[in-house]
XYZ file of N, CA and C in Angstrom:
813
model
N 78.214 115.751 100.386
C 79.490 115.631 101.227
C 79.595 116.890 101.730
N 78.932 117.677 102.131
C 79.194 119.050 102.774
C 79.579 118.932 104.316
N 80.208 119.747 104.905
C 80.484 119.769 106.347
C 81.212 118.569 106.801
N 81.713 117.983 105.867
C 82.439 116.708 106.421
C 83.770 117.154 107.189
N 84.125 116.319 107.976
C 85.771 116.427 108.596
C 86.768 115.557 107.822
N 87.701 115.912 107.783
C 88.906 115.278 107.016
C 89.596 114.497 107.822
N 89.619 112.896 107.668
C 90.302 112.264 108.715
C 91.843 112.501 108.425
N 92.407 112.308 109.715
C 93.866 112.485 109.744
C 94.686 111.462 108.811
N 95.707 112.028 108.372
C 96.423 111.490 107.221
C 96.849 109.985 107.799
N 97.151 109.772 108.984
C 97.691 108.526 109.462
C 96.822 107.959 110.454
N 96.677 106.904 110.760
C 95.835 106.323 111.912
C 96.605 104.975 112.087
N 96.094 104.636 113.341
C 96.523 103.184 113.990
C 95.462 102.130 113.641
N 96.067 100.921 112.806
C 95.343 99.819 112.621
C 95.111 99.164 113.737
N 94.227 98.287 114.219
C 94.086 97.147 115.188
C 93.756 95.844 114.746
N 93.638 95.595 113.654
C 93.112 94.346 113.174
C 94.060 93.224 113.749
N 93.528 92.204 114.345
C 94.502 91.114 114.920
C 95.022 91.081 116.186
N 94.950 92.482 116.799
C 95.519 92.877 118.231
C 94.359 92.692 119.061
N 94.670 92.064 120.119
C 93.508 91.623 121.165
C 94.108 91.715 122.849
N 93.382 92.138 123.520
C 93.531 92.257 125.006
C 94.857 93.310 125.211
N 95.826 92.804 125.979
C 96.649 93.583 126.288
C 97.455 94.405 125.323
N 97.722 93.427 124.153
C 98.444 94.063 123.190
C 97.664 95.242 122.299
N 96.496 95.472 122.285
C 95.899 96.287 121.855
C 95.847 97.720 122.668
N 95.523 97.070 124.148
C 95.791 98.396 124.760
C 97.208 98.949 124.816
N 98.179 98.137 124.954
C 99.491 98.807 124.714
C 99.773 99.526 123.368
N 99.371 98.827 122.470
C 99.521 99.481 120.888
C 98.882 100.777 121.019
N 97.559 100.926 121.236
C 96.762 102.318 121.395
C 97.269 103.014 122.466
N 97.765 102.894 123.366
C 98.240 103.682 124.307
C 99.572 104.446 124.169
N 100.549 103.608 123.392
C 101.540 103.981 122.753
C 101.684 105.062 121.933
N 100.698 104.584 120.798
C 100.176 105.406 119.732
C 99.683 106.885 119.997
N 98.734 106.761 120.814
C 98.619 108.146 121.462
C 99.616 109.111 122.159
N 100.454 108.505 122.936
C 101.537 109.027 123.592
C 102.626 109.522 122.349
N 102.455 108.863 121.107
C 103.523 109.294 120.347
C 102.850 110.478 119.184
N 101.580 110.875 119.385
C 100.958 111.693 118.562
C 99.816 111.520 117.592
N 99.882 110.076 117.655
C 98.469 109.377 116.810
C 97.237 110.068 117.266
N 96.567 110.404 116.291
C 94.959 111.003 116.801
C 93.847 110.113 116.073
N 94.235 109.179 115.467
C 93.395 108.420 114.632
C 93.197 106.728 114.818
N 92.354 106.323 115.560
C 92.263 105.148 115.951
C 91.235 104.180 114.928
N 91.464 103.085 114.378
C 90.735 102.300 113.737
C 90.529 101.015 114.251
N 89.116 100.480 114.563
C 88.789 99.207 115.127
C 87.410 98.962 114.445
N 87.005 97.685 114.750
C 85.739 97.180 114.175
C 85.311 96.256 114.893
N 83.848 95.901 114.785
C 83.099 94.837 115.760
C 83.942 93.541 115.404
N 83.983 93.163 114.162
C 84.852 91.920 113.875
C 86.107 91.773 114.503
N 86.967 92.784 114.848
C 88.010 92.454 115.618
C 87.888 91.953 116.926
N 87.093 91.980 117.599
C 86.692 91.848 118.981
C 87.550 92.274 119.821
N 87.901 93.671 119.681
C 88.920 94.438 120.367
C 88.406 95.734 120.936
N 86.954 96.148 120.676
C 86.591 97.378 121.021
C 86.481 97.434 122.648
N 86.461 96.821 123.206
C 86.526 96.992 124.713
C 88.098 97.265 125.174
N 89.132 96.569 124.860
C 90.329 96.791 124.897
C 90.874 98.204 124.329
N 90.531 98.629 123.204
C 90.568 100.211 122.732
C 89.904 101.055 123.626
N 88.686 100.791 123.921
C 88.031 101.634 125.039
C 89.182 101.896 126.225
N 89.393 100.746 126.830
C 90.574 100.783 127.853
C 91.433 101.694 127.710
N 92.173 101.609 126.635
C 93.460 102.354 126.268
C 93.071 103.737 126.213
N 91.729 104.201 125.495
C 91.199 105.541 125.449
C 91.183 106.062 126.954
N 90.526 105.256 128.030
C 90.504 105.695 128.933
C 91.697 105.913 129.756
N 92.575 105.088 129.634
C 93.830 105.359 130.437
C 94.733 106.512 129.830
N 94.430 107.070 128.460
C 95.126 108.133 127.936
C 94.956 109.488 128.509
N 96.132 110.217 128.640
C 95.573 111.624 128.808
C 95.005 112.504 127.718
N 95.034 111.826 126.604
C 94.494 112.741 125.139
C 93.200 112.875 125.484
N 92.536 114.004 125.547
C 90.638 114.058 125.610
C 90.035 113.487 124.404
N 89.114 113.187 124.450
C 88.131 112.411 123.532
C 87.974 112.947 122.440
N 87.699 114.417 122.816
C 87.376 115.383 121.368
C 88.815 115.389 120.396
N 89.842 115.000 120.763
C 91.158 114.973 119.846
C 91.270 113.730 119.164
N 90.674 112.840 119.523
C 90.510 111.494 118.987
C 89.771 111.198 118.080
N 89.976 110.871 116.818
C 89.228 110.434 115.658
C 89.073 108.860 115.720
N 87.851 108.466 116.336
C 87.752 107.127 116.647
C 86.950 106.313 115.521
N 87.357 105.271 114.853
C 86.642 104.629 113.713
C 86.044 103.155 114.141
N 85.167 102.731 113.673
C 84.683 101.379 114.048
C 83.827 101.063 112.642
N 83.604 99.771 112.848
C 82.851 99.215 111.455
C 81.847 98.235 111.744
N 80.722 98.302 111.083
C 79.529 97.462 111.646
C 79.712 96.103 110.621
N 79.691 94.895 111.117
C 80.102 93.912 110.637
C 78.735 93.412 109.501
N 78.838 92.311 108.417
C 77.928 92.263 107.468
C 76.586 91.742 107.965
N 76.634 90.753 109.303
C 75.524 90.052 109.356
C 74.889 90.986 110.435
N 74.897 92.627 110.676
C 74.362 93.390 111.419
C 73.849 94.505 110.399
N 73.447 94.165 109.350
C 73.030 95.491 108.295
C 71.509 95.696 108.254
N 70.807 94.872 108.915
C 69.111 95.187 108.892
C 69.252 96.226 109.690
N 68.473 97.473 109.349
C 68.430 98.473 110.076
C 68.276 98.624 111.711
N 67.556 97.919 112.022
C 67.595 97.889 113.688
C 68.715 96.994 114.220
N 69.201 95.860 113.503
C 70.448 95.591 113.953
C 71.562 96.438 113.887
N 71.675 97.044 112.712
C 72.898 97.945 112.689
C 72.756 99.068 113.798
N 71.573 99.579 114.060
C 71.854 100.738 115.203
C 71.877 100.095 116.473
N 71.318 98.765 116.576
C 71.728 98.167 118.003
C 73.340 97.764 118.324
N 73.781 97.095 117.114
C 75.338 96.986 116.974
C 76.188 98.179 117.185
N 75.774 99.512 116.620
C 76.625 100.600 116.718
C 76.372 101.195 118.335
N 75.291 100.753 118.686
C 74.851 101.258 120.197
C 75.989 100.467 121.073
N 76.151 99.213 120.900
C 76.832 97.982 121.625
C 78.610 98.479 121.541
N 78.813 98.991 120.135
C 80.031 99.358 119.774
C 80.670 100.439 120.746
N 79.632 101.398 121.058
C 80.109 102.586 121.943
C 79.990 102.126 123.061
N 79.069 101.207 123.688
C 79.364 100.506 125.019
C 80.471 99.975 125.232
N 80.995 99.244 124.166
C 82.335 98.503 124.374
C 83.407 99.486 124.479
N 83.307 100.460 123.655
C 84.566 101.566 123.447
C 84.419 102.657 124.686
N 83.385 102.403 125.357
C 83.335 103.450 126.662
C 82.980 104.941 126.027
N 82.503 104.979 125.070
C 82.002 106.386 124.425
C 80.773 106.815 124.058
N 80.479 108.028 124.010
C 79.259 108.121 123.627
C 78.880 108.402 122.070
N 80.004 108.472 121.428
C 79.914 108.393 120.010
C 81.047 108.172 119.138
N 81.123 107.433 118.048
C 82.206 107.294 117.298
C 82.195 108.379 116.374
N 83.761 108.626 115.880
C 83.718 109.557 114.802
C 83.350 109.300 113.473
N 83.473 108.087 113.274
C 83.199 107.435 111.813
C 82.651 105.973 112.170
N 81.568 105.653 111.342
C 81.340 104.422 111.597
C 81.054 104.138 110.097
N 81.735 102.734 109.938
C 81.655 102.178 108.169
C 81.046 101.104 108.283
N 80.372 100.595 107.265
C 79.766 99.510 106.895
C 81.213 98.565 106.389
N 81.552 97.675 107.087
C 82.815 96.819 106.883
C 82.683 96.147 105.484
N 81.630 95.425 105.168
C 81.685 94.775 103.743
C 80.161 94.953 103.244
N 79.789 95.120 101.889
C 78.646 95.337 101.463
C 77.837 93.845 101.824
N 76.472 94.149 101.722
C 75.727 92.848 102.252
C 76.282 91.867 100.935
N 76.480 90.537 101.362
C 76.946 89.521 100.436
C 75.391 89.117 99.680
N 75.580 89.131 98.498
C 74.470 88.905 97.372
C 73.263 89.701 97.469
N 73.666 91.024 98.045
C 72.587 91.820 98.604
C 71.352 91.403 99.231
N 71.715 90.567 100.203
C 70.817 90.196 101.058
C 70.113 91.262 101.891
N 70.689 92.213 102.320
C 69.926 93.234 102.646
C 70.332 94.382 101.474
N 68.932 94.953 101.312
C 69.140 95.982 100.182
C 70.020 96.987 101.012
N 70.716 97.616 99.919
C 71.723 98.841 100.353
C 70.987 99.984 100.728
N 70.050 100.594 100.179
C 69.080 101.682 100.630
C 68.651 101.449 102.142
N 68.642 100.222 102.545
C 68.107 99.699 103.941
C 69.324 100.438 104.778
N 70.682 99.520 104.678
C 71.680 100.024 105.507
C 72.554 101.029 105.360
N 72.625 101.718 104.421
C 72.938 103.170 103.876
C 72.159 103.898 104.835
N 70.944 103.874 104.662
C 69.569 104.840 105.400
C 69.899 104.421 106.816
N 69.770 103.324 107.344
C 70.127 103.168 108.715
C 71.617 104.040 109.370
N 72.747 103.655 108.444
C 73.807 104.282 109.114
C 73.656 105.756 108.959
N 72.878 106.345 107.974
C 72.863 107.834 108.085
C 71.758 108.317 109.210
N 70.742 107.433 109.514
C 70.065 107.823 110.775
C 70.962 107.712 112.212
N 72.105 106.827 112.079
C 72.753 106.626 113.286
C 73.416 107.756 113.440
N 73.703 108.631 112.291
C 74.677 109.712 112.505
C 73.735 110.823 112.845
N 72.577 111.187 112.453
C 71.553 111.887 112.889
C 71.228 111.756 114.446
N 71.066 110.466 114.910
C 70.702 110.528 116.192
C 72.024 110.384 117.208
N 73.464 110.974 116.637
C 74.503 111.091 117.384
C 75.342 110.080 117.686
N 75.240 108.782 117.269
C 75.934 107.554 117.531
C 77.254 107.884 116.832
N 77.399 108.372 115.701
C 78.471 108.560 114.963
C 78.901 109.984 114.311
N 79.634 110.635 114.101
C 79.720 111.947 113.668
C 79.656 111.522 112.232
N 80.485 110.598 111.575
C 80.483 110.783 110.332
C 80.202 109.345 109.685
N 79.960 109.110 108.457
C 79.624 107.698 108.274
C 80.565 107.554 106.564
N 80.743 105.925 106.412
C 81.377 105.458 105.472
C 81.170 104.058 105.004
N 81.819 103.698 104.033
C 81.938 102.291 103.707
C 83.246 101.918 103.375
N 83.184 100.386 103.324
C 84.672 99.619 103.172
C 84.472 98.686 102.199
N 85.365 98.361 101.528
C 85.394 97.046 100.554
C 84.269 97.264 99.454
N 83.816 98.392 99.100
C 82.862 98.771 98.068
C 83.547 98.758 96.742
N 82.809 98.167 95.796
C 83.580 98.476 94.179
C 83.106 99.711 93.723
N 83.131 100.149 92.583
C 82.950 101.201 91.997
C 81.419 101.350 91.660
N 80.826 100.122 91.289
C 79.516 100.343 91.095
C 78.795 100.305 92.390
N 79.208 99.516 93.218
C 78.514 99.721 94.452
C 78.421 100.912 95.428
N 79.817 101.469 95.211
C 80.062 103.107 95.678
C 79.066 104.078 94.816
N 78.913 103.710 93.814
C 77.852 104.866 92.867
C 76.449 104.414 93.449
N 76.020 103.150 93.748
C 74.545 102.744 94.063
C 74.417 103.268 95.596
N 75.606 103.201 96.348
C 75.543 103.944 97.991
C 75.374 105.358 97.794
N 76.000 105.960 96.852
C 76.120 107.507 96.754
C 74.547 108.023 96.221
N 74.033 106.986 95.379
C 72.464 107.249 94.961
C 71.400 107.384 95.890
N 71.329 106.188 97.112
C 70.343 106.224 97.898
C 70.356 107.137 98.991
N 69.117 107.305 99.578
C 69.098 108.423 100.804
C 69.976 108.047 101.800
N 70.527 109.195 102.132
C 71.677 109.122 103.286
C 73.106 108.996 102.566
N 73.201 108.388 101.304
C 74.474 108.255 100.748
C 75.052 109.641 100.694
N 74.616 110.720 100.427
C 75.340 111.804 100.300
C 76.114 112.382 101.595
N 76.052 111.479 102.800
C 76.651 111.827 103.995
C 78.177 110.936 103.932
N 78.103 109.868 103.023
C 79.297 109.003 102.966
C 80.577 110.135 102.919
N 81.641 109.697 103.643
C 82.571 110.509 103.509
C 84.059 109.597 102.979
N 84.260 108.471 103.157
C 85.239 107.584 102.576
C 84.725 106.065 102.413
N 85.613 105.648 101.487
C 85.631 104.248 101.260
C 86.950 103.485 101.577
N 86.776 102.634 102.850
C 88.378 102.092 103.283
C 88.349 100.822 102.397
N 89.570 100.827 101.599
C 89.911 99.619 101.182
C 91.369 99.156 101.142
N 91.615 97.872 100.646
C 93.077 97.518 100.523
C 94.028 98.220 99.638
N 95.120 98.843 100.037
C 95.779 99.572 99.101
C 97.276 99.306 99.776
N 98.183 98.606 98.669
C 99.610 98.679 98.828
C 100.536 98.405 97.567
N 101.598 98.514 97.743
C 102.228 98.454 96.496
C 101.972 97.146 95.275
N 101.531 96.025 95.840
C 101.012 95.022 95.439
C 99.692 95.071 94.704
N 98.831 96.051 95.414
C 97.384 96.098 95.324
C 97.206 97.634 95.016
N 97.528 98.463 93.808
C 97.373 99.772 93.961
C 95.765 100.388 93.969
N 95.292 99.240 93.318
C 93.646 99.753 93.365
C 93.391 101.030 92.670
N 94.037 101.173 91.627
C 93.800 102.526 90.651
C 92.358 102.990 90.584
N 91.911 102.021 90.043
C 90.296 102.229 89.653
C 89.392 102.756 90.519
N 89.367 102.192 91.744
C 88.502 102.440 92.649
C 89.087 103.640 93.542
N 90.303 103.857 93.768
C 90.727 105.101 94.271
C 90.467 106.384 93.388
N 90.764 106.356 92.191
C 90.304 107.233 91.025
C 88.810 107.685 91.152
N 87.923 106.754 91.297
C 86.608 107.008 91.390
C 86.155 107.561 92.381
N 86.695 107.206 93.764
C 86.340 107.646 95.066
C 86.676 108.837 95.032
N 88.040 109.235 94.542
C 88.335 110.870 94.608
C 87.520 111.944 93.468
N 87.169 111.081 92.488
C 86.507 111.850 91.577
C 84.977 112.336 92.156
N 84.274 111.273 93.128
C 83.185 111.518 93.750
C 83.361 112.451 94.933
N 84.641 112.878 95.328
C 84.914 113.647 96.617
C 84.747 112.921 97.970
N 84.937 111.723 97.638
C 85.441 111.061 98.899
C 86.994 110.853 99.303
N 87.121 110.586 100.677
C 88.514 110.220 100.890
C 88.750 108.944 100.895
N 89.773 108.475 100.567
C 90.133 106.883 100.566
C 90.756 106.549 101.876
N 90.631 105.696 102.303
C 91.339 105.027 103.624
C 92.099 103.698 102.897
N 93.409 103.787 103.173
C 94.022 102.289 102.687
C 94.224 101.632 104.012
N 93.636 100.217 103.710
C 94.166 99.196 105.072
C 95.047 98.258 104.758
N 96.007 97.842 105.242
C 97.026 96.424 105.037
C 98.183 97.536 104.163
N 98.398 98.759 104.354
C 99.388 99.392 103.325
C 100.591 98.796 103.242
N 101.053 97.972 104.266
C 102.521 97.353 104.112
C 102.137 95.960 103.442
N 101.326 95.456 103.150
C 100.741 94.214 102.696
C 101.227 93.138 103.546
N 101.068 93.114 104.925
C 101.085 92.218 105.899
C 102.673 92.044 105.817
N 103.473 93.149 105.759
C 105.058 92.902 105.791
C 105.614 92.411 104.809
N 104.944 92.093 103.629
C 105.703 91.636 102.398
C 106.453 92.783 101.791
N 106.033 94.019 102.002
C 106.985 95.295 101.425
C 108.368 95.175 101.919
N 108.541 94.475 103.039
C 110.001 94.500 103.385
C 111.063 93.929 102.666
N 110.597 92.958 102.001
C 111.604 92.431 101.319
C 111.517 92.628 99.888
N 110.844 93.735 99.246
C 110.709 94.384 97.986
C 111.814 94.960 97.365
N 112.689 94.448 96.622
C 114.209 95.086 95.853
C 114.116 96.395 95.675
N 112.651 96.683 95.046
C 112.520 98.359 94.450
C 112.345 99.030 95.775
N 111.423 98.480 96.632
C 111.416 99.554 97.807
C 112.603 99.665 98.639
N 113.474 98.518 98.618
C 114.820 98.671 99.415
C 115.781 99.623 98.685
N 115.749 99.575 97.460
C 116.507 100.690 97.039
C 116.220 102.048 96.875
N 114.778 102.117 96.963
C 114.453 103.544 97.250
C 114.624 104.170 98.480
N 114.414 103.235 99.522
C 114.331 103.581 100.786
C 115.782 103.676 100.968
N 116.946 103.329 100.320
C 118.325 103.570 100.670
C 118.692 105.146 100.485
N 117.904 105.439 99.179
C 118.108 106.788 98.884
C 117.695 107.863 100.003
N 116.482 107.260 100.592
C 116.111 108.529 101.594
C 116.296 107.998 102.984
N 117.208 107.029 103.177
C 117.763 106.842 104.703
C 116.392 106.476 105.500
N 115.707 105.677 104.772
C 114.424 105.133 105.250
C 114.405 103.668 105.128
N 113.125 103.250 105.720
C 112.826 101.836 105.574
C 111.943 101.212 104.461
N 112.263 100.223 103.892
C 110.969 99.971 102.949
C 109.518 100.141 103.179
N 109.233 99.795 104.532
C 107.699 100.123 104.902
C 107.626 101.600 104.791
N 108.333 102.422 105.445
C 108.248 103.918 105.420
C 108.003 104.357 103.999
N 108.740 103.757 102.683
C 108.548 104.177 101.589
C 107.316 103.739 100.925
N 106.616 102.596 101.218
C 105.374 102.109 100.870
C 104.379 102.844 101.457
N 104.768 103.312 102.753
C 103.430 104.313 103.455
C 103.667 105.555 102.670
N 104.898 105.960 102.435
C 104.812 107.362 101.541
C 104.351 107.493 100.214
N 104.328 106.273 99.827
C 103.755 106.209 98.287
C 102.242 106.032 98.422
N 101.837 105.466 99.373
C 100.240 105.608 99.459
C 99.773 106.709 99.823
N 100.535 107.500 100.832
C 100.082 108.905 101.255
C 100.000 109.749 100.251
N 101.039 109.575 99.379
C 101.455 110.948 98.093
C 99.951 110.579 97.105
N 99.208 109.630 97.301
C 98.442 109.704 96.552
C 96.908 109.909 96.886
N 97.281 110.625 97.981
C 96.281 111.281 98.689
C 95.161 110.351 99.426
N 95.905 109.352 100.063
C 95.277 108.196 100.905
C 95.630 108.067 102.283
N 94.440 108.109 102.968
C 94.693 107.958 104.331
C 95.346 106.638 104.676
N 96.210 106.316 105.533
C 97.181 105.158 105.789
C 96.530 104.685 107.135
N 96.100 103.381 107.570
C 96.077 102.896 108.774
C 97.073 101.729 109.262
N 97.949 101.798 109.090
C 99.203 100.572 109.504
C 99.081 100.066 110.867
N 99.164 98.973 110.956
C 99.192 98.250 112.280
C 100.473 97.921 112.924
N 100.680 98.450 113.898
C 102.044 98.111 114.709
C 101.702 98.111 116.264
N 102.637 97.128 116.957
C 102.774 97.081 118.560
C 103.938 97.687 118.791
N 104.829 97.898 118.281
C 106.263 98.356 118.779
C 106.052 99.630 118.514
N 106.538 100.501 119.703
C 106.425 102.017 119.552
C 107.598 102.490 118.498
N 108.586 101.661 118.109
C 109.748 102.298 117.469
C 109.074 102.326 116.273
N 108.326 101.274 115.620
C 107.642 101.069 114.269
C 106.585 102.204 114.244
N 106.040 102.441 115.054
C 104.897 103.482 115.158
C 105.507 104.978 114.848
N 106.353 104.990 115.510
C 107.021 106.255 115.087
C 107.804 106.425 113.813
N 108.133 105.240 113.262
C 108.925 105.484 112.131
C 107.769 105.703 111.309
N 106.529 104.848 111.267
C 105.286 105.063 110.686
C 104.979 106.638 110.220
N 105.069 107.047 111.519
C 104.410 108.634 111.492
C 105.821 109.485 110.806
N 106.859 109.088 110.719
C 108.017 109.893 110.184
C 107.900 109.576 108.593
N 107.461 108.467 108.171
C 106.830 108.372 106.871
C 106.240 109.295 106.047
N 105.165 109.963 106.887
C 104.585 110.901 106.384
C 105.147 112.154 105.864
N 106.529 112.339 106.120
C 107.356 113.397 105.887
C 108.078 113.108 104.746
N 108.237 111.998 104.152
C 109.250 111.464 103.166
C 108.311 111.788 101.833
N 109.053 112.542 100.799
C 108.820 113.000 99.572
C 109.329 112.094 98.398
N 108.417 111.440 97.751
C 109.327 110.715 96.558
C 109.083 111.412 95.357
N 109.907 111.143 94.216
C 109.932 111.773 93.144
C 108.881 111.018 91.939
N 108.677 111.655 91.132
C 108.018 111.103 90.257
C 108.361 109.873 89.720
N 109.518 109.642 89.536
C 110.118 108.430 89.042
C 110.161 107.515 90.078
N 110.203 107.612 91.272
C 110.161 106.670 92.544
C 108.597 106.286 92.534
N 107.587 107.274 92.320
C 106.306 106.902 92.634
C 106.019 106.096 91.335
N 106.729 106.405 90.214
C 106.289 105.174 89.077
C 106.676 104.043 89.250
N 108.108 103.967 89.757
C 108.861 102.411 90.066
C 107.995 101.708 91.285
N 107.349 102.355 91.943
C 106.273 101.733 92.952
C 105.156 101.320 92.201
N 104.407 102.109 91.449
C 103.247 101.991 90.661
C 103.460 100.765 89.984
N 104.637 100.415 89.451
C 104.980 99.435 88.677
C 104.728 97.803 89.417
N 104.876 98.214 90.433
C 104.802 96.945 91.387
C 103.443 96.194 91.512
N 102.313 97.151 91.159
C 100.776 96.547 91.135
C 100.875 95.054 90.333
N 100.525 93.995 91.268
C 100.186 92.892 90.720
C 98.821 92.418 90.980
N 97.978 93.319 91.601
C 96.483 92.816 91.626
C 96.599 91.730 92.958
N 97.353 91.902 93.629
C 97.488 90.814 94.837
C 96.646 91.357 95.942
N 95.558 90.475 96.146
C 94.443 90.963 97.190
C 94.819 90.048 98.422
N 94.963 90.589 99.624
C 94.849 89.972 100.711
C 93.767 89.527 101.588
N 92.858 90.563 101.352
C 91.784 90.490 102.067
C 90.401 90.064 101.109
N 90.566 88.626 100.836
C 89.397 88.466 99.918
C 88.471 87.285 100.399
N 87.584 87.536 101.559
C 86.828 86.296 101.790
C 85.972 85.873 101.171
N 85.359 84.541 101.214
C 84.331 84.243 100.196
C 82.878 85.062 99.933
N 82.635 85.946 100.870
C 81.537 86.626 100.720
C 82.148 87.974 100.145
N 83.018 88.197 99.852
C 83.661 89.528 99.152
C 82.841 89.788 97.648
N 82.767 91.244 97.278
C 81.764 91.287 96.333
C 82.931 90.749 94.878
N 82.289 91.393 93.916
C 83.181 90.705 92.550
C 84.148 92.059 92.283
N 85.210 91.904 92.593
C 86.142 93.332 92.823
C 86.490 93.662 91.210
N 86.744 94.920 91.185
C 86.997 95.622 90.022
C 88.528 95.276 89.538
N 88.439 95.170 88.383
C 89.960 94.662 87.494
C 90.817 95.598 87.909
């Protein structure tokens, strides 16, 4: 993990956003100061994200752009070709970070094959950095042990007050990997949480801001999705909120292992 770049503390997630919605969302975020945009092949919005990048005045080299390779493109040649297609869709020569979106179901493609192919894509300049997403502790250890695994910089996983994911977070950080947390607002469920409402009142903030501040305080990169400029701005401002140890502990206690992203091809999660 030498010479890796640090991911910006907050980024804009684009899951479920399509067409003009994603163009408007990315354009607005960039104008507000976001410099980290997260997309994926599976989101089917790379072309629209690229259009927003083209419309923006922000120079390409100031934007940290992440995409993800879907699990049916993990054979080495398919992985490389799909990343080339992602770059074409995005209208860029390279992405800043390419992730394996999900580990290969049932190890259909050997991990050494696709981690090696991801590392080769990095060497060829298709991506500046590489990482994984939705990897368990055991899978992460395996990924780090195969050739090319030494270049991995992050594991992007679901993290929010109802799924603290302590075991995976701690393991990643012990191994020197950054953790990126997706769905940090639990698809809006945090807004109605009494504990977050109470803490928010003490900070003149919103429950969403408190949830984001809690994730960020754990040294986790957050990538909330939002289409409204006022929400994007308030998410940025959440990075300035400092929670007390007692407040952190109260939010920690909300963890109930509630997993939102759990498709039938998901790995056997860590307890």
